[in-house]
CSV table of C-alpha atoms and ligand atoms in Angstrom, one decimal:
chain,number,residue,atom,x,y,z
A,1,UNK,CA,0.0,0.0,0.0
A,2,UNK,CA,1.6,3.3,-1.1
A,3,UNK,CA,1.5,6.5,1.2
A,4,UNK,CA,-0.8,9.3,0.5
A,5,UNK,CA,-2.7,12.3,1.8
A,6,UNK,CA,-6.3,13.1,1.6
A,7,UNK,CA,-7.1,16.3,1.9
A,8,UNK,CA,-10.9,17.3,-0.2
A,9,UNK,CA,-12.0,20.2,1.1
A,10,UNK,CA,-15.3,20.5,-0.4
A,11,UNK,CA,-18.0,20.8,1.6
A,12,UNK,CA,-20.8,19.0,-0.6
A,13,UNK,CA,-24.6,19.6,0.0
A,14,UNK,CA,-26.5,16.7,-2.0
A,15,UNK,CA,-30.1,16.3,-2.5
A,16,UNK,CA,-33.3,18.2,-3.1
A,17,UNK,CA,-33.4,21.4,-2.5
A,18,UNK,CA,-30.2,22.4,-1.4
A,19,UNK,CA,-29.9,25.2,-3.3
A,20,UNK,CA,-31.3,27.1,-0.4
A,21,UNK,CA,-28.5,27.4,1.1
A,22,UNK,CA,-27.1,29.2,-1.3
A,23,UNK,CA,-27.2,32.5,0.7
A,24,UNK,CA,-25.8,30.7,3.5
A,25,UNK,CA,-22.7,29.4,1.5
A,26,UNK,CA,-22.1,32.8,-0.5
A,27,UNK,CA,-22.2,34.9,2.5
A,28,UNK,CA,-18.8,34.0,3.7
A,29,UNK,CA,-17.1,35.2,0.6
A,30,UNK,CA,-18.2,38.8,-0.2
A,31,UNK,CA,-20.7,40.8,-2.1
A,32,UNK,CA,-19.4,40.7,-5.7
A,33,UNK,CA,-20.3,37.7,-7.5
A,34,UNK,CA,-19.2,36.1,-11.0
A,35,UNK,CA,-22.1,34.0,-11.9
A,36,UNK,CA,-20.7,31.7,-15.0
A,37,UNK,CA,-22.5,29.2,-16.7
A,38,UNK,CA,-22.7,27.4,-20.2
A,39,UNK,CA,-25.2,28.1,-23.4
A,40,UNK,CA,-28.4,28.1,-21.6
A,41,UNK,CA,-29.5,25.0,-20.4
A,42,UNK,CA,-29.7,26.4,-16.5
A,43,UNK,CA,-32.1,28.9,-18.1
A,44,UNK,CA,-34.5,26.6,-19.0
A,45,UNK,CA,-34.3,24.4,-16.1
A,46,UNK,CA,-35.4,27.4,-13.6
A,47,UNK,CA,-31.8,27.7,-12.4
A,48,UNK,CA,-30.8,31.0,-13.9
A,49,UNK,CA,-33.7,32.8,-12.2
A,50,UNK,CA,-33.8,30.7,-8.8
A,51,UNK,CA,-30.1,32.1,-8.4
A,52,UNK,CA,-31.2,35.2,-8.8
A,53,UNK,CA,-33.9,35.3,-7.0
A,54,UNK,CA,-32.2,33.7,-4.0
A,55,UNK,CA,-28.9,36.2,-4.6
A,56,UNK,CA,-30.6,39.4,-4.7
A,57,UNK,CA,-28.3,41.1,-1.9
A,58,UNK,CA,-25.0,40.4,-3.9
A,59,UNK,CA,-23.6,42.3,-6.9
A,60,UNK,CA,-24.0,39.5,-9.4
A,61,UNK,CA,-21.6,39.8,-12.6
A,62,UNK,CA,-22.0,37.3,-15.3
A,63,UNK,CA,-20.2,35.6,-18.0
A,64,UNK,CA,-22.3,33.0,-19.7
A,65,UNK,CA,-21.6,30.5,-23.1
A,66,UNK,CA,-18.9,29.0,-21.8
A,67,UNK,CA,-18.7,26.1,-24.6
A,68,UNK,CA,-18.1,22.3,-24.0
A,69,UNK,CA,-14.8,21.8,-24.0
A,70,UNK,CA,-13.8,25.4,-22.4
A,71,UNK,CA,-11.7,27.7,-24.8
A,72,UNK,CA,-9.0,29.7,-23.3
A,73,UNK,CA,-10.8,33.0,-24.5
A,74,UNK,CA,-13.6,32.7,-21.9
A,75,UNK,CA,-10.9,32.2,-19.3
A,76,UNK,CA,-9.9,35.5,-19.8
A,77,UNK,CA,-12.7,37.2,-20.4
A,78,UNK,CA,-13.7,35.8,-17.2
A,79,UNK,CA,-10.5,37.3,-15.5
A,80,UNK,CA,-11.3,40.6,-17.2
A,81,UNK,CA,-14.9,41.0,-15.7
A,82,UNK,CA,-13.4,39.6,-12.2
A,83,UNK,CA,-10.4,42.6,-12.4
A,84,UNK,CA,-12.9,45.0,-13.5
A,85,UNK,CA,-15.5,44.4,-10.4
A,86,UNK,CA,-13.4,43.6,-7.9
A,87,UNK,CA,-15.4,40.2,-8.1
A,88,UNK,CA,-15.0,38.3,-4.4
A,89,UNK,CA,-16.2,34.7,-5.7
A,90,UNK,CA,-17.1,32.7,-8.5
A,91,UNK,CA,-20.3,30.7,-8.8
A,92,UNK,CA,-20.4,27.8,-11.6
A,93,UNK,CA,-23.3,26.6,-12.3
A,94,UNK,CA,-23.2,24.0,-14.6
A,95,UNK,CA,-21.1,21.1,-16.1
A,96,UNK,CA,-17.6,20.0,-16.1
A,97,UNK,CA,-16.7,23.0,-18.7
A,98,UNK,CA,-18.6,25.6,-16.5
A,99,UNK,CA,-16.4,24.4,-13.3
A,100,UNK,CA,-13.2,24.0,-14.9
A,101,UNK,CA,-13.7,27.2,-16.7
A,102,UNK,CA,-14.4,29.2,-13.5
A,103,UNK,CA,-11.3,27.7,-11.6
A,104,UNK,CA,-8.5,28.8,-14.2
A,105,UNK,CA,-11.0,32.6,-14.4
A,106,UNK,CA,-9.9,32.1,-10.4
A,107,UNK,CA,-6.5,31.1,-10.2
A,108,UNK,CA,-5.6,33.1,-13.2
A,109,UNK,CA,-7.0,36.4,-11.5
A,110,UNK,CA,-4.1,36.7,-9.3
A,111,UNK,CA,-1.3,35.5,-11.8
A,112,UNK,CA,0.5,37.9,-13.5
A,113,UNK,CA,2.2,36.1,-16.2
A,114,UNK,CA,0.5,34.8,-19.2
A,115,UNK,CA,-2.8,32.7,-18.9
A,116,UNK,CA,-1.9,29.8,-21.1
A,117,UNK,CA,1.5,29.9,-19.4
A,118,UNK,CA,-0.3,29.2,-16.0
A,119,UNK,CA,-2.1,26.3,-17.4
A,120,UNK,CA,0.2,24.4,-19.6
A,121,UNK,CA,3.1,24.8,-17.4
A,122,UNK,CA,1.9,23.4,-14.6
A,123,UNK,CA,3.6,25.5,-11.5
A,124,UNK,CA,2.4,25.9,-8.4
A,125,UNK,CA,-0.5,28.7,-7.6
A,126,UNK,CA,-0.5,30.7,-5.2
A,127,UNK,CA,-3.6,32.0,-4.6
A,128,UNK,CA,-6.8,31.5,-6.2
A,129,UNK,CA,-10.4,33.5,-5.9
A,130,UNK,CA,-13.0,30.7,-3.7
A,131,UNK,CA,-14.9,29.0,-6.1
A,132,UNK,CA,-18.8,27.7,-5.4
A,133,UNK,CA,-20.7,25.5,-7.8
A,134,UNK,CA,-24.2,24.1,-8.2
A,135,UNK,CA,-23.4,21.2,-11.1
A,136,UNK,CA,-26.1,20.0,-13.7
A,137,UNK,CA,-24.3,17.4,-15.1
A,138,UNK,CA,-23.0,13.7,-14.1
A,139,UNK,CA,-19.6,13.3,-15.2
A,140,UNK,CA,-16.3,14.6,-14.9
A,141,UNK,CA,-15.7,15.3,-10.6
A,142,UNK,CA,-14.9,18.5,-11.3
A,143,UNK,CA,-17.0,20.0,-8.3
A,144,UNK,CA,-14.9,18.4,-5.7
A,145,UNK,CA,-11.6,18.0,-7.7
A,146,UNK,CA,-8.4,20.3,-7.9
A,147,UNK,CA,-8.2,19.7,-11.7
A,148,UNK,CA,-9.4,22.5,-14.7
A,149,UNK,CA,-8.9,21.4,-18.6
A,150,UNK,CA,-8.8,24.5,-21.1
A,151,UNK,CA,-8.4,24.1,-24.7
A,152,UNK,CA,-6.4,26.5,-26.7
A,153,UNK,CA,-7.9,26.1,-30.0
A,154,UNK,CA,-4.9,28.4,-31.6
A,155,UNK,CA,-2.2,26.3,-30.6
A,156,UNK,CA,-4.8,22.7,-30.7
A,157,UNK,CA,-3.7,22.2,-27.2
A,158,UNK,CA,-6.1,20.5,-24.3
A,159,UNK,CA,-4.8,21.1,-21.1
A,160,UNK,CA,-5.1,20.4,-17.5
A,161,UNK,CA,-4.3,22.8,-14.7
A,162,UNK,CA,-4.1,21.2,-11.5
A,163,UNK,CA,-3.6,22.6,-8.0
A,164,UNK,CA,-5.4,22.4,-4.8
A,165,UNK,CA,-6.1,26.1,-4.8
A,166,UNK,CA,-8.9,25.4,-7.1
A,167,UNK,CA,-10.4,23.0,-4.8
A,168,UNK,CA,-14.1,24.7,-4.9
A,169,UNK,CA,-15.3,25.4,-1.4
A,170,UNK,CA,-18.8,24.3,-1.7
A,171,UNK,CA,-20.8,22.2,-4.3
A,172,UNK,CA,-24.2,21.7,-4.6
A,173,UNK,CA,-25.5,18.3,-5.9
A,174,UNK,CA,-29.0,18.1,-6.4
A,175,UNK,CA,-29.7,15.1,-8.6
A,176,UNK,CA,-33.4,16.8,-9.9
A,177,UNK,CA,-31.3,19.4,-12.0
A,178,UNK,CA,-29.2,16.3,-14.0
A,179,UNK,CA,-32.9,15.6,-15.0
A,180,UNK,CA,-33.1,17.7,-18.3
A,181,UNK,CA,-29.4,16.0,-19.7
A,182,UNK,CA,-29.8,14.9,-22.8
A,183,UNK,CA,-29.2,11.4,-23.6
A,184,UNK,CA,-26.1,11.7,-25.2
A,185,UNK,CA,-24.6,14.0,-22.5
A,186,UNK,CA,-26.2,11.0,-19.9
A,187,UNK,CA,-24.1,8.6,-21.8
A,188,UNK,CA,-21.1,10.6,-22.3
A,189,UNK,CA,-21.2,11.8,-18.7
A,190,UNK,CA,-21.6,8.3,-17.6
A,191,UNK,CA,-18.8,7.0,-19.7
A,192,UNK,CA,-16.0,9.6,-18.2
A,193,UNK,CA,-17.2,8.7,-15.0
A,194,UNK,CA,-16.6,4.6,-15.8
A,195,UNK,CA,-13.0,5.7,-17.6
A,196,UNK,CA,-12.1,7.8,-14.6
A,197,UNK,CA,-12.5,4.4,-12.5
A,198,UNK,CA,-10.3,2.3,-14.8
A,199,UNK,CA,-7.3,4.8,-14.9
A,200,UNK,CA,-7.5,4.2,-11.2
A,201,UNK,CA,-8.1,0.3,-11.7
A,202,UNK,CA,-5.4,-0.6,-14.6
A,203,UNK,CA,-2.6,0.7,-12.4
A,204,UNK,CA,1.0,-1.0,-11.3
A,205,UNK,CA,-0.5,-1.7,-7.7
A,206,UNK,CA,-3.9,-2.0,-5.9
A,207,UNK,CA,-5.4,-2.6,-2.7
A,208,UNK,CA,-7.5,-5.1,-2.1
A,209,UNK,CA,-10.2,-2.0,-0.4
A,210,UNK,CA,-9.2,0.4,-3.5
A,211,UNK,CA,-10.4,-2.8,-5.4
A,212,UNK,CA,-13.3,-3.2,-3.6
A,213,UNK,CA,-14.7,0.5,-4.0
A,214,UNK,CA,-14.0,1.5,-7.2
A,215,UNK,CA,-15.6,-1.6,-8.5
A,216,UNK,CA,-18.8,-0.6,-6.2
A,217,UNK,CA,-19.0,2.8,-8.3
A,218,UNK,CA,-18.2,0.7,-11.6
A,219,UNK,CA,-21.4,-1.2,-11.1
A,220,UNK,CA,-23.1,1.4,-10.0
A,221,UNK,CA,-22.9,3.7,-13.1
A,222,UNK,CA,-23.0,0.2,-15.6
A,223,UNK,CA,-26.7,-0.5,-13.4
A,224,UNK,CA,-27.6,3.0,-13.8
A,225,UNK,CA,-26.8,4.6,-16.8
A,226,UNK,CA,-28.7,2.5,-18.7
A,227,UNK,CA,-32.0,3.5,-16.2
A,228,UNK,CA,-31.0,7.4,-16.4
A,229,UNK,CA,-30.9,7.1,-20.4
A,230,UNK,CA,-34.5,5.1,-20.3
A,231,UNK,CA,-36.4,7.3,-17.1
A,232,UNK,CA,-34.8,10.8,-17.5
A,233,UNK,CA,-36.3,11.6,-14.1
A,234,UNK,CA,-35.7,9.2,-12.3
A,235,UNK,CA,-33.8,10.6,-9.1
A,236,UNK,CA,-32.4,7.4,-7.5
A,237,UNK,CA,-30.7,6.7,-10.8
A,238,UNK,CA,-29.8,10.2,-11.3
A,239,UNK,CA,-28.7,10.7,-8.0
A,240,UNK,CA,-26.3,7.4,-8.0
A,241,UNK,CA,-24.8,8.5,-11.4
A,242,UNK,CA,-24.1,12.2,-9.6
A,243,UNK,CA,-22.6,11.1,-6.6
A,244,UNK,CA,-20.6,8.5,-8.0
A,245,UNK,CA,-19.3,10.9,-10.7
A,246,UNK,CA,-18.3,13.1,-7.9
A,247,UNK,CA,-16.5,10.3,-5.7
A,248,UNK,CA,-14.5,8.4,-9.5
A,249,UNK,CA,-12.0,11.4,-9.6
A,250,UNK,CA,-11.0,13.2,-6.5
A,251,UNK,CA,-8.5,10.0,-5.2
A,252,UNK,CA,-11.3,9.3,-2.4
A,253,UNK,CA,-11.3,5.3,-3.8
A,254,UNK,CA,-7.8,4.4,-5.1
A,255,UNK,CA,-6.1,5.9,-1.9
A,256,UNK,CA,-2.9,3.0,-1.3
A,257,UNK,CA,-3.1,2.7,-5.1
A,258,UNK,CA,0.2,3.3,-7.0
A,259,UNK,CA,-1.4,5.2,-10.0
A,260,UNK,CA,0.1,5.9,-13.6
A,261,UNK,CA,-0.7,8.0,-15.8
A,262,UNK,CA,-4.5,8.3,-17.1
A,263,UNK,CA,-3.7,6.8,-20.7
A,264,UNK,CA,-7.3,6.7,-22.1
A,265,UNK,CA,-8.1,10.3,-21.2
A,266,UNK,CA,-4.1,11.5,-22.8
A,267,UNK,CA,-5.1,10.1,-26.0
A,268,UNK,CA,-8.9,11.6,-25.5
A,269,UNK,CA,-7.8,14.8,-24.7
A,270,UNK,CA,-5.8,15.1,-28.1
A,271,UNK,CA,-8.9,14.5,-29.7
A,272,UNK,CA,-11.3,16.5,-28.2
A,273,UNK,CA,-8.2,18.9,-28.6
A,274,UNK,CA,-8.2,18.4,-32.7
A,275,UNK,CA,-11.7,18.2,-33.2
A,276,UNK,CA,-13.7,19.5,-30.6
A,277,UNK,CA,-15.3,16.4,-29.5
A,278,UNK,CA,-17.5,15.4,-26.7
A,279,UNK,CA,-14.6,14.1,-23.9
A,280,UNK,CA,-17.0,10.7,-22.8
A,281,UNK,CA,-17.6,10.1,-26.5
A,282,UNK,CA,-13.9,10.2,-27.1
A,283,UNK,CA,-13.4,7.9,-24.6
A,284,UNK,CA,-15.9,5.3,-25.6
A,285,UNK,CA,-14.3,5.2,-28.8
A,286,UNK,CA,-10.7,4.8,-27.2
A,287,UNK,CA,-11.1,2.9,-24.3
A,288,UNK,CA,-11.6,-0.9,-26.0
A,289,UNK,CA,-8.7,-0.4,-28.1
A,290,UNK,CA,-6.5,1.3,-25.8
A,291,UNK,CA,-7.8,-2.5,-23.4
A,292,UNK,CA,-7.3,-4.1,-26.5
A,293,UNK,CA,-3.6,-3.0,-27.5
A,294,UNK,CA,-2.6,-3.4,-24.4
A,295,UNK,CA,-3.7,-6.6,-23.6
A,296,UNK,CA,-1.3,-9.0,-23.1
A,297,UNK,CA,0.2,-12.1,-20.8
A,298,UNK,CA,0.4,-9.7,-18.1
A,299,UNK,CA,-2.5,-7.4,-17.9
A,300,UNK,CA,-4.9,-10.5,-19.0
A,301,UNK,CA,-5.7,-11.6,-15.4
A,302,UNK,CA,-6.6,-8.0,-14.4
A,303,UNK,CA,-8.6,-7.3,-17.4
A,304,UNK,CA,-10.3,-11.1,-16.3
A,305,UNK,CA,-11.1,-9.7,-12.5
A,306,UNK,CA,-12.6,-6.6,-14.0
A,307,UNK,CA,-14.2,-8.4,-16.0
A,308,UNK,CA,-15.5,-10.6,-13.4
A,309,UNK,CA,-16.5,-8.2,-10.7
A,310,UNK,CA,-18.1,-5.5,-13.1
A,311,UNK,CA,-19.6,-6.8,-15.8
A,312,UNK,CA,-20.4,-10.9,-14.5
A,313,UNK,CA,-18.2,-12.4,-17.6
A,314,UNK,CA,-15.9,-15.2,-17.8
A,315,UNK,CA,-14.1,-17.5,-19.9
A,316,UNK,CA,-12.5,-20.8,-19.6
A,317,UNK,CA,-8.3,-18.9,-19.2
A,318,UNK,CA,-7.4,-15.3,-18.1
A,319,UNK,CA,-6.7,-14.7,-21.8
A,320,UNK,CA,-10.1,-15.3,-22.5
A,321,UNK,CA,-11.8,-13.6,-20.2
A,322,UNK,CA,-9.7,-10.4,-20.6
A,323,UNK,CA,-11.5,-10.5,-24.6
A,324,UNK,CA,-15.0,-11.4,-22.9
A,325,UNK,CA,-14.4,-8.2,-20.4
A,326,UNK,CA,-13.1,-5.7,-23.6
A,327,UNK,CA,-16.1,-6.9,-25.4
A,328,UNK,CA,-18.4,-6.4,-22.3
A,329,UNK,CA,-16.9,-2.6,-22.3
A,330,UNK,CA,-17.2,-2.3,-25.8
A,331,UNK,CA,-21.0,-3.2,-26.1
A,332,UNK,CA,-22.1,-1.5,-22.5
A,333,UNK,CA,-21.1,1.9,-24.7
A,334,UNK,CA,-22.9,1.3,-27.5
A,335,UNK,CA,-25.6,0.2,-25.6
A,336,UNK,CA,-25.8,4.0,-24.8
A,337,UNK,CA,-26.3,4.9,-28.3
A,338,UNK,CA,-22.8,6.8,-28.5
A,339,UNK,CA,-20.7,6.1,-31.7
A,340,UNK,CA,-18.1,4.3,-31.6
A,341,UNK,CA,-15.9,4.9,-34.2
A,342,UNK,CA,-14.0,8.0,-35.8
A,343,UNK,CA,-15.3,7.6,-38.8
A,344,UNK,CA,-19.0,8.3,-37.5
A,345,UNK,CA,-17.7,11.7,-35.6
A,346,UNK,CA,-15.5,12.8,-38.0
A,347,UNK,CA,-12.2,11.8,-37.7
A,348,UNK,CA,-9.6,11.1,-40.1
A,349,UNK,CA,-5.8,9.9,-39.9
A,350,UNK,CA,-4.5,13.5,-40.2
A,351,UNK,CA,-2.9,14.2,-37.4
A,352,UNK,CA,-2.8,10.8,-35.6
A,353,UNK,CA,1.3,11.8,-35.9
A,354,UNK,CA,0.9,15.3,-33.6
A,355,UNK,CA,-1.5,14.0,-31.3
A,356,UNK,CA,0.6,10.9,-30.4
A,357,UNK,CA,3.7,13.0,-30.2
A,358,UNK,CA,1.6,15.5,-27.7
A,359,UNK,CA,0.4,12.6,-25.8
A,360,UNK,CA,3.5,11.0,-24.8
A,361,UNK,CA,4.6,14.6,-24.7
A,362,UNK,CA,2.1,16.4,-22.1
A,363,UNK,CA,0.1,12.9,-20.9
A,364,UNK,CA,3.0,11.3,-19.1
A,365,UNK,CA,2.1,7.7,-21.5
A,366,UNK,CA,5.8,6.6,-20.9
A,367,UNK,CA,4.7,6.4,-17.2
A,368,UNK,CA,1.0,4.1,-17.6
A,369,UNK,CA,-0.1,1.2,-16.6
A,370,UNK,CA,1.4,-0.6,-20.3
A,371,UNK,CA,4.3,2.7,-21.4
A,372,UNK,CA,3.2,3.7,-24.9
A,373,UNK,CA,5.3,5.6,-27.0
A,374,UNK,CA,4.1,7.4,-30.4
A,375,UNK,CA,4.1,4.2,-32.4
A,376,UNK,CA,1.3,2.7,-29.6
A,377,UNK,CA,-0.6,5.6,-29.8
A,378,UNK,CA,-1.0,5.5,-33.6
A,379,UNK,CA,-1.6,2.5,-33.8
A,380,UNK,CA,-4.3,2.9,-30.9
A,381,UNK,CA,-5.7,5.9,-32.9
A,382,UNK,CA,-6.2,3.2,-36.1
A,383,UNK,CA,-8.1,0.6,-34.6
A,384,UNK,CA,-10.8,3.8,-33.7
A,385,UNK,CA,-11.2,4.5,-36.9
B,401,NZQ,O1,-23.8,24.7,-22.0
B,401,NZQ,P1,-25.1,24.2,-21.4
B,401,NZQ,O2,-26.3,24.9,-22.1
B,401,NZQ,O3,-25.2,24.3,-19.9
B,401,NZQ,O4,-25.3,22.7,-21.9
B,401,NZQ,C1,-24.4,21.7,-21.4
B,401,NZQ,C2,-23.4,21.2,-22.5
B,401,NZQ,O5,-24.0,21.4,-23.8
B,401,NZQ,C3,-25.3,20.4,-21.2
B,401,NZQ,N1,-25.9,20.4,-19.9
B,401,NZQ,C4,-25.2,20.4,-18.7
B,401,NZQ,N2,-26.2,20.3,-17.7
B,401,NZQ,C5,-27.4,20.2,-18.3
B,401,NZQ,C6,-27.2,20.2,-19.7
B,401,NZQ,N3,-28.2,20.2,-20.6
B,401,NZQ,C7,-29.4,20.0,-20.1
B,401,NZQ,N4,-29.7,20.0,-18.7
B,401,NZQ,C8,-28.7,20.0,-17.8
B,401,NZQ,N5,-28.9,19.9,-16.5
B,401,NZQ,O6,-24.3,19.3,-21.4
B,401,NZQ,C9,-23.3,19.7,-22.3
B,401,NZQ,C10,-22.0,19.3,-21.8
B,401,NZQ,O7,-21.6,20.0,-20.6
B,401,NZQ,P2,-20.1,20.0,-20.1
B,401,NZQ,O8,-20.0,20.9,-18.9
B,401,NZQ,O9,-19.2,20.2,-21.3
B,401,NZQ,O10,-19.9,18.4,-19.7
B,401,NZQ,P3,-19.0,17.7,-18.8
B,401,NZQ,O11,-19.4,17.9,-17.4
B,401,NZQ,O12,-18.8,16.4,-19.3
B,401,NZQ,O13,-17.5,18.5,-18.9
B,401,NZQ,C11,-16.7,18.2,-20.0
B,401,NZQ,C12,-15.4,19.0,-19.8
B,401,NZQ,O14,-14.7,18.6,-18.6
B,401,NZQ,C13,-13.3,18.2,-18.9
B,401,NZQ,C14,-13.5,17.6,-20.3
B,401,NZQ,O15,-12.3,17.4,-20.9
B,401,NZQ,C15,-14.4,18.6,-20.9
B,401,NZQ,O16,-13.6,19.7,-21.3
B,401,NZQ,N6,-12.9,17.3,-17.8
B,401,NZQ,C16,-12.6,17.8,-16.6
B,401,NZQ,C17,-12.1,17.1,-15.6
B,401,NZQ,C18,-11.8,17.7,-14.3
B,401,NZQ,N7,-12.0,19.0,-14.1
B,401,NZQ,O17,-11.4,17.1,-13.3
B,401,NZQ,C19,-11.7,15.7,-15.7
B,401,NZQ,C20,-12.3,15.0,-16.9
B,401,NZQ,O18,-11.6,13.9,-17.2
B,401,NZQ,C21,-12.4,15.9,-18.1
B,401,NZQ,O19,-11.2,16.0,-18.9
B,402,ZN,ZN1,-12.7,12.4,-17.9
């Protein structure tokens, strides 16, 4: 079991209607707010104007459309409106974008050198503005997570700033606002939460408890993504999928674990990098044949438990198994209805050559599970098409 710290400082409200508390949890902060959110959807849900209403002795700023897949643009326009207004605190409300957005708008407020520089470089922060979100989406653990990915469409770089001065104080989880997601955002959603697990799981060492729990939260989003998809509203399926979104990516189950780097989501993030794509339907498309090129001798009998545990399949040898559990993965997302090939979103061979040489590059792939150098990753990048 390897050492670690835990230290998640989010305090999370979950459940119907905590969004009450809103007052409560802004009042420590100050009286000038950003409010940023995403193209609209928290207008239609009644979430725009419930904020308002409940925020109406603050000085509420806003910066709204922040796209899927955040652009580096917003972040400074956010960090222009904060300068401008003396802004206190940041509310999110919304997705993984929303949130990841408003923490590099926060810790890029108080940096002085250049905004990309902070993100892609990776040093220390010193100080960020506090951060509150109220999410509407199942997916990527951004609300209690010290990570914020920005794209940089000039350059066609994805990055991820990480520091625990973007820690958000409080999030609010209330499962009844994830009703409205779209099924392909369900699915996608559900699908980073799942790949968030196996970084965690296809590691050089486990614990038998870090085993134990992030298989629990495996099954969980496998039983209820499929219900969310079918019954939009239903909240015990909703509120599984939001919770266990939240608990897949802030280290709270593979504590002990020795971890590598997150191969599937390197590769991913050159794609959504290059063409803009949805980060869980990247994934889907990735994930089998990232299991499959990788599968070996070695990683056979892990694939086999996994397979085992999460999706009840097995064969008559490890080797066996390992295929039955990449098939299992394989057909759970297209069960979903998300495509699973490049060709359907898109995606051609063009620049399989830059994105593997910027995954090894930025996504650490000589350190994973199975090292991949540029060659793995294009050949990875072939079997998705
Ligand atoms: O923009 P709006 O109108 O709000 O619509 C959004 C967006 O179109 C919609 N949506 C969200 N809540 C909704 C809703 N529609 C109807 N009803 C609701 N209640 O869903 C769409 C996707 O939203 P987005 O925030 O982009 O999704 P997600 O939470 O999956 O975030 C994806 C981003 O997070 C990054 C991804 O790379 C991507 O950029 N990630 C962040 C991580 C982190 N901070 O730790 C880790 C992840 O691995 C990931 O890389
Ligand atoms: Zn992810």
């Amino acid at each position: 079991m390897e050492n670690f710290q835990f230290c998640i400082p989010t305090n999370i409200l979950f459940g119907k209607g905590q969004i009450e508390n809103l007052p409560q949890v802004m009042g420590d902060f100050g009286k000038n707010i950003l409010l940023v959110y995403g193209g609209g959807s928290i207008k239609r849900i009644g979430l725009y104007d419930k904020v308002q209403k409940l925020l109406t002795d603050w000085n509420l700023y806003e910066l709204s459309g922040v796209d899927p897949n955040p652009r580096l643009e917003t972040v400074k326009q956010g960090i222009e409106i904060c300068r401008k207004n003396s802004v206190d605190v940041i509310l999110a409300v919304g997705g993984g974008s929303v949130i990841d957005c408003s923490k590099a708008i926060a810790a890029g407020f108080y940096y002085e050198g250049d905004t990309w520089e902070m993100i892609a470089s990776h040093a220390p922060l010193k100080k960020a503005l506090p951060i509150v979100t109220v999410l509407t989406i199942a997916a990527t653990g951004s609300e209690a997570d010290a990570g914020a990915v920005i794209s940089n469409p000039d350059t066609k770089e994805k990055m991820a700033l990480f520091d625990p001065a973007v820690f958000p104080k409080t999030s609010i989880l209330d499962p009844e606002y994830t009703f409205t997601v779209p099924p392909k955002q369900t699915a996608a959603g559900s699908i980073d939460v799942l790949s968030h697990l196996m970084e965690q799981y296809f590691v050089p060492a486990t614990t038998f408890m870090g085993d134990l729990l992030i298989e629990a939260v495996m099954k969980t989003v496998v039983k209820y993504a499929p219900i969310a998809m079918a019954e939009p509203d239903n909240y015990e399926a909703r509120g599984q999928l939001m919770w266990g979104s939240t608990l897949a990516d802030n280290a709270t189950l593979c504590n002990g674990n020795r971890l590598a780097a997150f191969s599937c989501h390197s590769i991913e993030h050159e794609l959504s990098a290059y063409y803009d794509v949805t980060h869980g339907v990247g994934l889907a498309i990735i994930t089998p044949r990232w299991m499959e090129h990788v599968l070996s001798e070695k990683t056979a009998p892990r694939f086999a438990h996994f397979g085992k545990e999460v999706f009840h399949v097995h064969g008559k040898d490890d080797m066996e198994s390992a295929k039955m559990a990449i098939d299992a993965v394989y057909k759970f997302f297209e069960s979903l209805g998300v495509p699973m090939t490049f060709t359907e979103i898109g995606v051609g061979t063009e620049h399989f050559a830059d994105m593997a040489k910027h995954a090894v590059q930025f996504g650490g792939l000589s350190h994973g599970w199975v090292p991949l150098n540029e060659t793995d990753v294009i050949t990875i990048l072939e079997k998705c098409l």
